[in-house]
Amino acid sequence: MLDTIMKTKIFAWVDRRTGAEAIIKSQLTEYPAPKNLNWMWVFGAIAMLVLVLQIVTGIFLAMYYKPSAMETLGGFSVAFDSVERIMRDVNFGWLIRYTHAVGASMFFLVVYIHMGRGMYYGSYKEPRELIWIMGVVILLIMQGAAFFGYLLPWGQMSFWGATVITNLFGAIPVLGDLIGQLLMGGFSVGDPTLNRFFSLHYLFPLLLVAIVAGHIHALHTVHSNNPDGIDLDQSDPNNVVMFHPYVTMKDAFAVSLFMILYMYIVFFNPQMGGYFIEVDNYVPANNLQTPAHIAPVWYLTPWYTILRSFEVKLVGIAAMGASLAILFVYPFLDRSKVRSARYRPMYRSMVILFFIDVIVLGYCGHTATTETLKVVGQIATFYYFFFFIALLFLPRFEKTKPLPEGV
Ligand code: HEM
């Protein structure tokens, strides 16, 4: 199809003025991709699709959603009511809303797998550090966007989740109260908070688009890593295949499978047992009644556990901040010359344990704390940091396997 478009007179007209054909060829159709990329390399393309879907469904939701905590005659807030109207009265409103709400979880799922792939195969290492660092910025913006979006339905979990998190700022010395007040637009979560969060929730995905563009540009400058983590001569046809049709078809197949799963959840099980959409959030926000158990959505719970693992609130906040900040320096902590975990036996065990560790952290943050879970969470928090620090010393002990000559 692209070929047909590129042969048209209109395209020729545009091409003379922009050089579009050369860009499309070098960045897409004739872009060389390593021959041995496995299925773990499809998640970047899937993430792009979910980002677009989130923006499109979000735009339609915003046409009907009203960010106001003022009460209607029925006693509900305008915001809560407008979401219910989308679900009941707007044509296909339920589909748009569930695609968006489930989409948030699917987006994180895909991006976490995408990050895990990068960690396992050493895609964060030289010369791809900047791709990784931009990825961490993307992750932070995604977390912010999800947190802001969660307040919008103005349900019990929205309200109390935002209250717990914004109150945390109060523990930061000197500027804490001011930051909290700026974020809330007052002294507690209320109507001004909802308006701010709505505005930022709209802005953040647009920032994501810009940073993802940078992420891809940086990738196309240094080219993709591969499962063996070895440097490849990009001009040698023994090493690479054309992006189109080989990678485009593979990505399209993976995207189709992903969409089947995604739409199955949207149509048949959007709440996913409360993991994707909290049941408590169908109860309108009530500032006089605290829910029995307040927890963020699953994709934020690993960090919530790190926060809760410390008795002193400020230390918990610092640890949570550090657990995210350490991701930025990850490429510089790991100095091993070998990239892929396939050829690094010790790193392989450590990184697999790290993945399990993050799942344990997530589990501990999702459920109500018991003494046992608290200790488990603390051990998991310890390993989270241990993993990164140990990387500094790993090359001294690790005996790597010989790398293959080519792919
Ligand atoms: C909106 C979210 C994101 C989108 C749309 C996105 C998109 C992509 C795409 C299309 C690729 C190339 C295909 C592939 O390797 O799968 C890629 C590569 C990469 N991404 Fe992302 N990404 C996102 C988030 C992240 C995050 C959060 C990280 C890490 C913190 C990250 C790290 C990387 C790395 C290191 C590569 C290079 C992979 C390689 O060459 O092996 N990305 N990304």
Coordinates of C-alpha atoms and ligand atoms in Angstrom, one line a residue, residues 37 40-49 51 107 111-112 114-119 121-125 128-129 131-140 142 208 212 215-216 219-220 222-227 243 251 327, ligand 1:
L37 CA 15.4 -10.4 16.7
M40 CA 10.5 -9.9 22.7
W41 CA 11.2 -7.2 20.2
V42 CA 7.5 -6.7 19.2
F43 CA 6.6 -4.9 22.5
G44 CA 7.9 -1.5 21.4
A45 CA 5.5 -1.5 18.4
I46 CA 2.6 -2.7 20.6
A47 CA 3.4 0.1 23.1
M48 CA 3.1 2.6 20.3
L49 CA -0.3 1.3 19.3
L51 CA -0.3 5.0 23.3
F107 CA 0.0 -0.1 28.5
V111 CA 6.0 -1.4 28.7
Y112 CA 7.1 -3.5 31.7
H114 CA 9.5 -4.1 27.0
M115 CA 11.8 -2.9 29.8
G116 CA 12.4 -6.4 31.0
R117 CA 13.5 -7.4 27.5
G118 CA 15.9 -4.4 27.5
M119 CA 17.3 -5.5 30.9
Y121 CA 19.4 -8.6 26.6
G122 CA 21.5 -5.6 27.8
S123 CA 19.8 -3.1 25.4
Y124 CA 20.5 -0.3 28.0
K125 CA 24.2 -0.6 27.5
R128 CA 21.9 2.7 23.8
E129 CA 22.1 4.4 27.2
I131 CA 17.3 5.2 24.6
W132 CA 17.1 3.6 28.0
I133 CA 17.2 7.0 29.9
M134 CA 14.4 8.4 27.6
G135 CA 12.5 5.2 28.4
V136 CA 12.8 5.9 32.1
V137 CA 11.4 9.5 31.5
I138 CA 8.6 7.8 29.6
L139 CA 7.9 5.5 32.5
L140 CA 7.7 8.4 35.0
M142 CA 3.2 7.3 32.3
L208 CA 4.9 11.1 25.8
V212 CA 8.7 8.5 22.2
H215 CA 13.3 7.4 21.8
I216 CA 12.8 6.0 18.3
L219 CA 17.3 4.0 18.4
H220 CA 17.5 4.5 14.6
V222 CA 22.5 3.5 16.9
H223 CA 20.3 0.6 15.6
S224 CA 18.6 -2.2 17.5
N225 CA 20.3 -4.5 19.9
N226 CA 19.7 -8.2 19.4
P227 CA 19.3 -11.3 21.6
F243 CA 12.3 -3.6 8.3
D251 CA 4.8 -6.7 14.4
L327 CA 16.9 3.4 36.8
Ligands
HEM1 C1 5.4 4.7 25.5 C2 6.2 3.8 25.8 C3 7.3 3.2 24.9 C4 7.2 3.1 23.5 C5 6.0 3.4 22.6 C6 8.5 2.5 23.1 C7 8.8 2.2 21.8 C8 9.9 1.5 21.4 C9 10.1 1.0 20.1 C10 9.1 1.0 18.9 C11 11.3 0.4 20.1 C12 11.9 -0.4 19.0 C13 11.3 -1.8 18.9 C14 11.7 -2.7 20.1 O1 12.9 -2.7 20.4 O2 10.7 -3.2 20.7 C15 11.9 0.6 21.4 C16 13.2 0.2 21.8 C17 13.7 0.4 23.0 N1 13.1 0.8 24.2 FE1 11.2 1.6 24.2 N2 9.3 2.4 24.2 C18 8.6 2.8 25.3 C19 9.0 2.7 26.6 C20 10.3 2.3 27.0 C21 10.7 2.3 28.4 C22 9.9 2.6 29.6 C23 12.0 1.8 28.3 C24 13.0 1.6 29.5 C25 13.0 2.3 30.6 C26 12.4 1.6 27.0 C27 13.6 1.2 26.5 C28 13.9 0.8 25.2 C29 15.2 0.3 24.8 C30 16.5 0.1 25.7 C31 15.1 0.0 23.4 C32 16.2 -0.5 22.5 C33 15.9 -2.0 22.3 C34 16.9 -2.7 21.5 O3 17.5 -2.1 20.6 O4 17.2 -3.9 21.9 N3 11.3 1.9 26.2 N4 11.1 1.3 22.2

